[in-house]
Amino acid sequence: MRFLGNVLATIVGLFVFCMIFFFGIILIGALFGGGSEKVSVEKNSVIEFDLSKVTTDYAGKFDYKDFEYLNDNNKHDGLSDILRAIKEAKTDDHIKGISILNDESKLGMAQIKAVRKALEDFKKSGKFVFAYANVFSQKEYYLNSVANTIYLNPIGELEFKGLSSEVLFFKDFQDKYGIKMEVIRHGKYKSAVEPFLENKMSDANREQISTLLNSVWNSVLSDIAVSRNIPAAKLNEIANGLLARTPEMAKAQHLVDKITYEDIYHNDIRKILNVDSDKDYNTISILDYAENVASTAKTYTTKDKIAIIYAQGEIGSGEGDVNEVGEGSMRRSLREARLDNQVKAIVLRIDSPGGDALTSDLIWREIENTKKVKPVIVSMGNLAASGGYYIACNATKIFAENNTITGSIGVFGLLPNFTQLTSKMGINSEQVSTNTNAADYSIFKPLTENYKAFAQEGVEKIYTTFVSRVAAGRKMTFPQVDAIGQGRVWSGADALKIGLVDAIGGMDDALQYAAHLVKIKDYKTQNFPVYEKNFEDLLDGLGLPFLKSKESFIQAEIGEENYKVIQQIRRVQAKKGVQASLPFEINIQ
């Protein structure tokens, strides 16, 4: 008994220690964290442009109900913060140029285009943009091609080969192991479910992917052609023959300007800044500069506001987060902006592949109510597909980038079935019911024609509602929407041609249009959502070893790429009800 008592005392002691340690950190953060000084910008400085930690348009604002003193510690590392920083740097006398050095971003093509556009505008000030890399991936070259001068390591390489996309098919896997996905769908292009039905790509799916890739590629070529003064036809020739695969070949094709080492690159910057070769020049990271811009007090003479509501990630029920469009935070944000008399217009920034159809409709309804009071302008990022398009279709006006992925007007349902697997293992399931359909669907029983008919009925109802919403919002007929629907995805450029969007442009274009529409010249912006967080959310976010969630441990052990595969499997397993989701896992290489 004494031994057990000692063990119990030890456990209690460890628990008390952990809690004291935890709350001690919270207290220290409250006392010292909130009063940290902003990063200063020295004269004659160069911005080091590294986007590797920028993953979303919106970094997020958080409301910790139990720890209100943490609510001011919001990050400013979203793409919107970066774009604002570039704009500020254009007129900042302390900033002389921007250095893009071995950048490896996780941003999508439409986001990269937005950054390029901001850097092009920055160059109009007469300040320089230089770029250096040991290796240029194709996506990074697309961004770096905006630079005045492009440097490449003598032993490096440049990837320029065109775009491709790969889709995996699981029909034989299902047949071999007895794990089957029962599919109910509407839309011949709804290829999210095709890998579970076939062993090869359908003609319809191949057509839509090919059209999408060519549209995105043409947008990329157009931008590079302007920046590098090389005709698009010549760029295609370079890509087809891999004629820029070595530094020497890349320079011969005028894709890069100088082949040299990084120290020479820095010396060239020193010469522009008139800094001695044996001295360091002043630098500030883009994230620190964005923080400085965000924390610098600005005096507004107007009370007029335009609300920016960010919808980024998959659509689902619950509160949501920076990587998930939640019903709670979205509907609350729309209501707050609608009821705020100082908010004159709303810009809804969408970067979402869709998700739960019911939640998409609830958000659509909130937008419909809001639109009766003040205009709602949509700005599409990388993705505004399926449910992401559902919540955009009734907007006052829709802006998209040329290479935005949108459309995908279609729905589907997935029902995992383990009947063959359990049969092979010698497991049998029996059911007892009071009524014909009381047992509902079981993963251990074959899908009955009766239940399949009911499920198909639900899919058809959602699809009809989806198409009707689009037809009303876009002032089209049901047959017109159905003809371009069926789950097919479109690029922003093609979506403009068929009437799914109104104009090509980014966030600034949407804001300018919103201000013009409500006849205001001076305004400030207010970002939404503010995500409500509790004690458990705070623990997950701290990253302390003894408080880390099992998810964090798994990701650390198996690596980020493998963890993404697990997340994809979980997303499929977690999908309940009818889905208005992007038709396939888009991975453009």
XYZ file of C-alpha atoms in Angstrom:
589
model
C 0.000 0.000 0.000
C 2.877 2.322 0.758
C 4.328 1.665 -2.692
C 1.004 2.471 -4.370
C 0.744 5.611 -2.289
C 4.181 6.737 -3.451
C 3.257 6.049 -7.091
C 0.029 8.010 -6.713
C 1.849 10.888 -5.055
C 4.399 10.950 -7.894
C 1.659 11.044 -10.535
C -0.170 13.840 -8.707
C 3.089 15.734 -8.332
C 3.874 15.468 -12.029
C 0.394 16.640 -12.905
C 0.634 19.645 -10.570
C 4.100 20.473 -11.929
C 2.860 20.362 -15.533
C -0.106 22.592 -14.749
C 2.039 25.101 -12.832
C 4.549 25.087 -15.685
C 1.800 25.592 -18.243
C 0.081 28.451 -16.445
C 3.484 29.964 -15.691
C 4.166 30.171 -19.405
C 0.731 31.718 -19.957
C 1.457 34.320 -17.267
C 4.901 35.122 -18.659
C 3.400 35.496 -22.124
C 0.744 37.809 -20.768
C 3.275 39.959 -18.908
C 6.004 40.167 -21.535
C 4.652 38.877 -24.840
C 2.003 41.500 -25.474
C 4.359 44.414 -25.015
C 6.991 43.365 -27.534
C 8.303 46.192 -29.648
C 7.739 46.213 -33.370
C 10.696 45.471 -35.619
C 12.440 48.636 -36.754
C 13.287 49.272 -40.394
C 16.783 50.643 -40.872
C 17.712 53.031 -43.644
C 19.042 51.607 -46.913
C 17.402 48.213 -46.282
C 16.556 45.311 -48.547
C 13.569 43.038 -47.940
C 14.483 39.343 -47.865
C 11.566 37.738 -49.649
C 10.980 34.257 -48.200
C 7.406 32.938 -48.446
C 8.063 29.431 -47.101
C 5.993 30.103 -43.961
C 3.104 31.784 -45.773
C 0.372 29.197 -46.335
C -2.983 31.016 -46.347
C -4.514 34.279 -47.548
C -5.561 35.160 -43.995
C -3.440 34.513 -40.908
C -6.544 34.700 -38.706
C -7.800 36.521 -35.643
C -8.644 34.557 -32.513
C -10.896 35.141 -29.537
C -9.715 33.061 -26.560
C -12.728 33.163 -24.271
C -10.843 32.034 -21.168
C -7.624 33.986 -21.868
C -8.655 37.374 -23.180
C -5.161 38.838 -22.783
C -4.012 36.568 -25.648
C -6.437 38.092 -28.140
C -4.036 40.827 -29.245
C -1.276 38.354 -30.148
C -2.504 37.732 -33.686
C -0.063 36.848 -36.444
C 0.382 38.824 -39.625
C 1.864 36.155 -41.874
C -0.994 35.657 -44.324
C -0.705 36.428 -48.010
C -2.911 39.498 -47.527
C -0.325 40.822 -45.037
C 2.498 40.160 -47.522
C 0.702 42.003 -50.322
C 0.015 44.935 -48.005
C 3.695 44.998 -47.037
C 4.859 45.072 -50.666
C 2.518 47.972 -51.340
C 3.866 49.851 -48.318
C 7.485 49.129 -49.295
C 6.948 50.811 -52.651
C 6.788 54.224 -50.955
C 8.980 53.477 -47.916
C 12.195 55.520 -48.255
C 14.043 53.045 -46.016
C 13.431 50.178 -48.440
C 15.674 50.139 -51.522
C 14.776 46.796 -53.034
C 13.604 43.212 -52.621
C 15.778 40.096 -52.686
C 14.100 36.763 -53.529
C 16.680 34.271 -52.281
C 16.097 30.498 -52.630
C 12.397 30.938 -51.962
C 10.294 27.764 -51.719
C 6.692 28.725 -51.185
C 3.632 26.561 -50.554
C 1.322 28.984 -52.306
C -0.927 28.075 -55.217
C -0.703 29.435 -58.742
C -3.358 32.127 -58.293
C -1.649 33.316 -55.106
C 1.713 33.404 -56.883
C 0.111 35.493 -59.611
C -1.118 37.965 -56.983
C 2.416 38.244 -55.562
C 3.884 38.764 -59.043
C 1.375 41.531 -59.691
C 2.343 43.256 -56.436
C 6.068 42.966 -57.257
C 5.487 44.383 -60.744
C 3.791 47.382 -59.155
C 6.676 47.685 -56.645
C 9.189 47.888 -59.519
C 7.390 50.969 -60.885
C 8.935 52.896 -57.987
C 12.366 52.415 -59.563
C 13.459 50.087 -56.752
C 15.015 46.752 -57.699
C 13.805 43.178 -57.403
C 16.635 40.627 -57.599
C 16.251 36.837 -57.515
C 18.755 34.071 -56.796
C 18.322 30.315 -56.505
C 20.440 27.210 -56.352
C 17.557 25.394 -58.032
C 14.443 26.869 -59.609
C 11.345 24.705 -59.482
C 8.825 25.603 -62.161
C 6.445 27.289 -59.720
C 9.240 29.257 -58.089
C 10.583 30.325 -61.468
C 7.116 31.655 -62.296
C 7.385 33.941 -59.253
C 11.083 34.784 -59.680
C 10.670 35.633 -63.369
C 9.241 38.985 -62.297
C 12.684 40.086 -61.062
C 14.836 42.704 -62.803
C 17.779 40.324 -62.702
C 17.673 36.542 -62.189
C 20.711 34.657 -60.864
C 21.290 30.885 -60.960
C 23.939 28.795 -59.232
C 26.554 27.413 -61.689
C 25.829 23.846 -60.527
C 22.106 24.442 -60.212
C 19.199 23.735 -62.524
C 15.962 25.265 -63.753
C 12.734 23.316 -64.193
C 10.625 24.483 -67.122
C 8.581 21.690 -68.682
C 4.845 22.498 -68.644
C 2.132 21.278 -66.283
C 0.882 17.782 -65.467
C -1.522 16.166 -63.023
C -1.645 12.578 -61.748
C -4.728 10.701 -60.512
C -4.598 7.358 -58.651
C -7.269 4.680 -59.215
C -8.305 2.131 -56.576
C -10.809 -0.258 -58.208
C -8.447 -3.274 -58.248
C -7.309 -2.434 -54.711
C -10.916 -2.530 -53.545
C -11.571 -5.822 -55.305
C -8.397 -7.374 -53.875
C -8.858 -6.338 -50.248
C -12.640 -6.094 -49.996
C -12.722 -2.421 -49.005
C -15.222 -0.725 -51.281
C -16.540 2.796 -51.627
C -20.193 2.849 -52.700
C -20.730 5.892 -54.892
C -23.824 7.992 -55.518
C -23.257 10.984 -57.775
C -24.674 13.462 -60.247
C -22.424 14.940 -62.892
C -20.427 13.162 -65.556
C -17.348 15.200 -64.603
C -17.642 14.464 -60.862
C -14.373 12.572 -60.888
C -13.702 12.710 -57.143
C -15.419 9.325 -57.098
C -14.027 8.018 -60.398
C -10.932 6.402 -58.815
C -13.275 4.129 -56.831
C -15.252 3.097 -59.926
C -12.664 2.658 -62.676
C -9.055 1.672 -63.282
C -8.403 4.392 -65.827
C -9.362 7.970 -66.491
C -12.635 8.618 -68.312
C -12.660 10.701 -71.489
C -14.730 13.363 -69.703
C -12.227 13.595 -66.847
C -9.241 13.670 -69.199
C -10.924 16.446 -71.171
C -11.540 18.671 -68.146
C -8.066 18.177 -66.671
C -6.421 18.850 -70.033
C -8.493 22.003 -70.570
C -7.744 23.224 -67.055
C -3.986 22.580 -67.294
C -3.720 24.306 -70.667
C -5.618 27.341 -69.421
C -3.410 27.666 -66.313
C -0.250 27.071 -68.361
C -1.215 29.732 -70.904
C -1.701 32.203 -68.047
C 1.751 31.347 -66.684
C 3.346 31.680 -70.131
C 1.656 35.025 -70.690
C 3.087 36.468 -67.481
C 6.597 35.105 -68.051
C 6.536 36.294 -71.674
C 5.935 39.867 -70.538
C 8.524 39.778 -67.730
C 11.277 38.128 -69.796
C 10.324 39.570 -73.207
C 10.131 36.094 -74.745
C 7.200 35.097 -77.001
C 4.860 32.469 -75.534
C 5.460 30.230 -78.558
C 9.197 30.295 -77.833
C 8.560 29.466 -74.162
C 6.509 26.435 -75.238
C 9.390 25.358 -77.469
C 11.761 25.630 -74.486
C 9.410 23.584 -72.315
C 8.849 20.872 -74.942
C 12.560 20.333 -75.495
C 13.668 20.920 -71.885
C 15.982 23.534 -73.380
C 16.650 25.292 -70.047
C 17.636 22.272 -67.964
C 21.181 23.477 -67.230
C 22.329 26.935 -66.099
C 24.083 27.542 -69.418
C 21.035 26.499 -71.437
C 18.733 28.596 -69.246
C 20.890 31.664 -69.845
C 21.104 30.953 -73.578
C 17.293 30.929 -73.677
C 17.218 34.210 -71.691
C 15.327 32.674 -68.765
C 18.114 33.779 -66.386
C 20.562 36.658 -66.554
C 23.620 35.602 -64.559
C 25.224 32.284 -63.652
C 27.204 32.802 -60.472
C 27.453 32.033 -56.763
C 25.484 33.654 -53.972
C 28.367 35.809 -52.717
C 28.542 37.558 -56.108
C 24.785 38.082 -55.945
C 25.153 39.854 -52.591
C 28.081 41.908 -53.906
C 25.912 43.143 -56.776
C 23.299 44.283 -54.251
C 26.025 46.027 -52.192
C 27.055 48.000 -55.295
C 23.510 49.273 -55.792
C 23.325 50.271 -52.122
C 26.839 51.782 -52.128
C 27.909 49.450 -49.321
C 31.534 48.338 -49.045
C 32.215 44.762 -50.140
C 33.499 43.796 -46.688
C 30.362 45.020 -44.882
C 26.879 43.582 -44.508
C 23.969 45.505 -45.945
C 20.779 46.066 -43.972
C 18.045 43.478 -44.440
C 14.612 42.776 -43.012
C 12.548 39.663 -43.665
C 9.225 40.095 -45.433
C 7.427 38.604 -42.416
C 9.050 41.097 -40.034
C 8.278 43.918 -42.428
C 4.656 42.762 -42.702
C 4.466 42.737 -38.899
C 5.911 46.236 -38.819
C 3.361 47.491 -41.346
C 0.475 45.827 -39.494
C 1.525 47.227 -36.113
C 2.214 50.767 -37.312
C -0.569 53.029 -36.167
C -2.540 54.574 -39.015
C -4.856 57.517 -38.623
C -8.106 57.222 -40.544
C -10.229 60.283 -41.158
C -13.184 58.150 -42.192
C -15.346 55.699 -40.298
C -16.382 53.929 -43.485
C -15.253 50.313 -43.678
C -15.191 47.449 -46.147
C -15.299 44.063 -44.449
C -13.096 41.292 -45.853
C -14.388 37.840 -44.908
C -11.995 34.985 -45.641
C -13.384 31.546 -46.529
C -10.340 29.288 -46.819
C -10.166 25.490 -46.590
C -12.786 22.745 -46.781
C -16.351 23.644 -45.862
C -17.800 21.918 -42.802
C -19.919 22.363 -39.719
C -18.552 23.784 -36.471
C -16.512 26.893 -35.741
C -13.831 26.510 -38.398
C -10.268 27.819 -38.450
C -7.760 29.403 -40.818
C -7.642 26.091 -42.726
C -11.343 25.207 -42.517
C -14.465 27.133 -43.528
C -16.753 26.663 -40.534
C -20.459 27.391 -40.467
C -20.195 29.091 -37.069
C -17.475 31.627 -37.854
C -18.737 32.354 -41.387
C -22.369 33.000 -40.509
C -21.368 35.036 -37.451
C -18.976 37.154 -39.559
C -21.597 37.856 -42.206
C -24.131 38.885 -39.561
C -21.667 41.168 -37.772
C -20.661 42.873 -41.017
C -24.282 43.164 -42.079
C -25.363 44.809 -38.817
C -22.376 47.168 -38.584
C -23.534 50.497 -40.044
C -19.940 51.570 -40.655
C -19.387 48.581 -42.974
C -20.551 49.745 -46.382
C -19.673 46.671 -48.426
C -18.303 43.152 -47.992
C -15.588 41.373 -49.962
C -15.748 37.594 -49.582
C -12.327 36.078 -50.314
C -12.727 32.394 -51.211
C -9.980 29.757 -51.360
C -11.941 26.535 -50.932
C -12.461 23.204 -52.733
C -15.944 22.951 -51.196
C -17.155 20.287 -48.797
C -20.396 19.718 -46.946
C -23.397 20.634 -49.125
C -25.682 21.519 -46.217
C -23.152 23.920 -44.689
C -22.540 25.470 -48.118
C -26.266 26.166 -48.417
C -26.439 27.680 -44.932
C -23.606 30.067 -45.787
C -25.286 30.824 -49.139
C -28.445 31.751 -47.238
C -26.525 34.101 -44.940
C -24.999 35.786 -47.996
C -28.463 36.082 -49.539
C -29.717 37.872 -46.418
C -26.649 40.081 -46.296
C -26.901 41.056 -49.960
C -30.312 42.598 -49.282
C -28.615 45.096 -46.950
C -25.232 45.752 -48.577
C -23.269 44.430 -51.580
C -21.186 41.258 -51.315
C -18.278 41.085 -53.772
C -16.409 37.796 -54.239
C -12.657 37.574 -54.812
C -11.540 34.041 -55.765
C -8.073 32.790 -54.851
C -6.581 29.461 -55.911
C -9.834 27.540 -55.492
C -13.500 28.385 -55.442
C -14.862 25.051 -56.589
C -18.052 23.102 -55.902
C -19.166 24.241 -52.415
C -16.631 27.052 -52.796
C -18.529 28.188 -55.883
C -21.875 27.526 -54.174
C -21.136 30.249 -51.606
C -19.982 32.616 -54.375
C -22.738 32.222 -56.948
C -25.188 34.766 -55.508
C -22.631 37.533 -54.963
C -23.141 41.024 -56.370
C -20.043 40.549 -58.524
C -17.393 37.812 -58.824
C -13.672 38.392 -59.494
C -11.249 35.538 -60.254
C -7.650 35.226 -61.358
C -6.937 33.682 -64.782
C -5.586 30.550 -63.099
C -8.200 30.248 -60.347
C -9.827 26.793 -60.292
C -13.591 27.183 -60.074
C -16.941 25.715 -61.115
C -17.320 22.007 -60.303
C -21.086 22.378 -60.011
C -21.941 18.830 -58.982
C -22.487 16.662 -55.917
C -21.691 13.146 -54.738
C -21.933 10.791 -51.796
C -19.416 8.171 -50.628
C -20.411 5.142 -48.529
C -17.535 2.919 -47.351
C -18.440 -0.780 -47.426
C -16.471 -3.597 -45.765
C -18.751 -6.517 -46.659
C -16.163 -8.366 -48.765
C -13.385 -7.723 -46.256
C -15.334 -9.000 -43.247
C -16.560 -11.992 -45.255
C -12.955 -12.966 -46.040
C -12.153 -12.680 -42.342
C -15.056 -14.946 -41.409
C -17.181 -12.186 -39.886
C -20.917 -12.036 -40.556
C -23.368 -9.297 -39.610
C -27.050 -9.821 -38.817
C -29.708 -7.162 -38.195
C -33.038 -7.056 -36.408
C -35.442 -4.186 -37.194
C -38.990 -3.091 -36.441
C -39.498 -1.409 -39.822
C -38.309 -1.841 -43.392
C -35.703 0.957 -43.357
C -34.986 1.132 -39.616
C -31.470 -0.286 -39.920
C -30.402 2.430 -42.331
C -27.045 1.784 -44.063
C -24.458 -0.614 -42.628
C -20.844 -0.843 -43.770
C -21.049 -4.584 -43.097
C -23.977 -5.207 -45.469
C -24.185 -4.817 -49.269
C -25.795 -1.599 -50.447
C -29.436 -2.382 -51.187
C -31.180 -1.008 -54.253
C -33.802 0.493 -51.956
C -31.272 2.503 -49.929
C -29.316 3.426 -53.064
C -32.499 4.878 -54.574
C -33.078 7.014 -51.478
C -29.436 8.182 -51.503
C -29.604 9.004 -55.229
C -32.767 10.974 -54.543
C -30.873 13.077 -51.994
C -27.999 13.684 -54.420
C -30.397 14.714 -57.185
C -32.204 17.117 -54.856
C -28.964 18.822 -53.807
C -27.753 19.017 -57.416
C -31.051 20.571 -58.539
C -30.827 23.076 -55.673
C -27.180 23.857 -56.497
C -27.915 24.494 -60.179
C -30.976 26.571 -59.291
C -28.895 28.711 -56.900
C -26.310 29.320 -59.622
C -28.971 30.052 -62.254
C -30.636 32.653 -60.018
C -27.353 34.233 -58.921
C -25.809 34.362 -62.384
C -29.066 35.232 -64.199
C -28.908 32.099 -66.328
C -31.407 29.342 -67.073
C -31.289 25.935 -65.419
C -30.298 24.191 -68.703
C -27.515 26.736 -69.279
C -25.983 26.036 -65.850
C -26.512 22.284 -66.192
C -24.608 22.310 -69.490
C -21.500 23.835 -67.852
C -22.080 22.041 -64.531
C -22.056 18.241 -64.210
C -19.109 18.628 -61.817
C -16.752 20.110 -64.426
C -13.930 22.375 -63.235
C -12.895 25.508 -65.097
C -10.028 27.957 -64.923
C -10.878 31.546 -64.075
C -10.168 32.576 -67.674
C -12.610 30.001 -69.047
C -15.140 30.679 -66.280
C -15.301 34.293 -67.477
C -16.170 33.144 -70.997
C -19.069 30.948 -69.829
C -20.491 33.410 -67.318
C -19.474 31.850 -63.993
C -17.409 34.918 -63.046
C -17.721 38.591 -63.988
C -14.156 39.870 -64.198
C -10.499 38.861 -63.992
C -8.735 40.466 -61.057
C -7.440 40.055 -57.537
C -8.340 41.301 -54.085
C -7.455 44.934 -54.825
C -9.728 44.929 -57.862
C -12.586 43.566 -55.746
C -12.009 46.222 -53.072
C -11.855 49.031 -55.629
C -15.073 47.850 -57.229
C -16.797 47.579 -53.832
C -15.741 51.133 -52.901
C -16.915 52.473 -56.267
C -20.241 50.664 -55.943
C -21.057 52.216 -52.569
C -19.538 55.587 -53.581
C -16.793 55.880 -50.972
C -13.232 57.054 -51.659
C -11.651 56.739 -48.240
C -12.193 53.575 -46.223
C -10.488 51.142 -43.916
C -10.768 47.371 -44.070
C -11.811 45.001 -41.289
C -10.852 41.332 -41.467
C -13.139 38.438 -40.554
C -13.633 35.822 -39.165
C -12.550 36.129 -35.569
C -12.316 32.474 -34.545
C -13.610 31.656 -31.084
C -11.208 29.353 -29.217
C -11.377 27.485 -25.919
C -8.896 26.031 -23.443
C -8.361 22.820 -25.438
C -7.606 24.787 -28.604
C -5.033 26.786 -26.680
C -3.286 23.605 -25.498
C -3.051 22.280 -29.038
C -1.545 25.538 -30.237
C 1.214 25.778 -27.634
C 3.290 22.908 -29.049
C 4.765 21.974 -25.646
C 6.122 18.378 -25.545
C 3.817 17.174 -22.761
C 0.819 19.022 -24.191
C 1.225 18.167 -27.861
C -1.662 16.304 -29.408
C -1.226 12.848 -30.869
C -1.659 14.445 -34.313
C 1.460 16.552 -33.772
C 3.460 13.522 -32.719
C 2.297 11.526 -35.752
C 3.200 14.335 -38.131
C 6.646 14.694 -36.562
C 7.331 10.952 -36.812
C 6.127 10.159 -40.348
C 6.817 13.482 -42.051
C 4.605 16.151 -43.560
C 4.004 14.472 -46.953
C 2.973 11.130 -45.443
C 0.759 12.919 -42.938
C -1.061 14.633 -45.822
C -1.930 11.190 -47.213
C -3.438 10.208 -43.849
C -5.393 13.468 -43.772
C -6.809 12.766 -47.240
C -7.972 9.305 -46.149
C -9.549 10.789 -43.023
C -11.340 13.449 -45.044
C -12.927 10.771 -47.225
C -13.923 8.734 -44.178
C -15.343 11.774 -42.398
C -17.559 12.929 -45.252
C -21.162 12.524 -44.160
C -24.188 13.430 -46.196
C -24.063 14.828 -49.711
C -20.818 16.548 -50.704
C -20.342 19.588 -52.917
C -16.605 19.152 -53.174
C -13.833 19.551 -55.753
C -13.944 16.580 -58.144
C -10.410 15.353 -57.527
C -7.312 16.009 -55.437
C -5.770 18.734 -57.607
C -1.995 18.413 -57.659
C -0.523 20.351 -60.561
C 3.132 19.551 -61.168
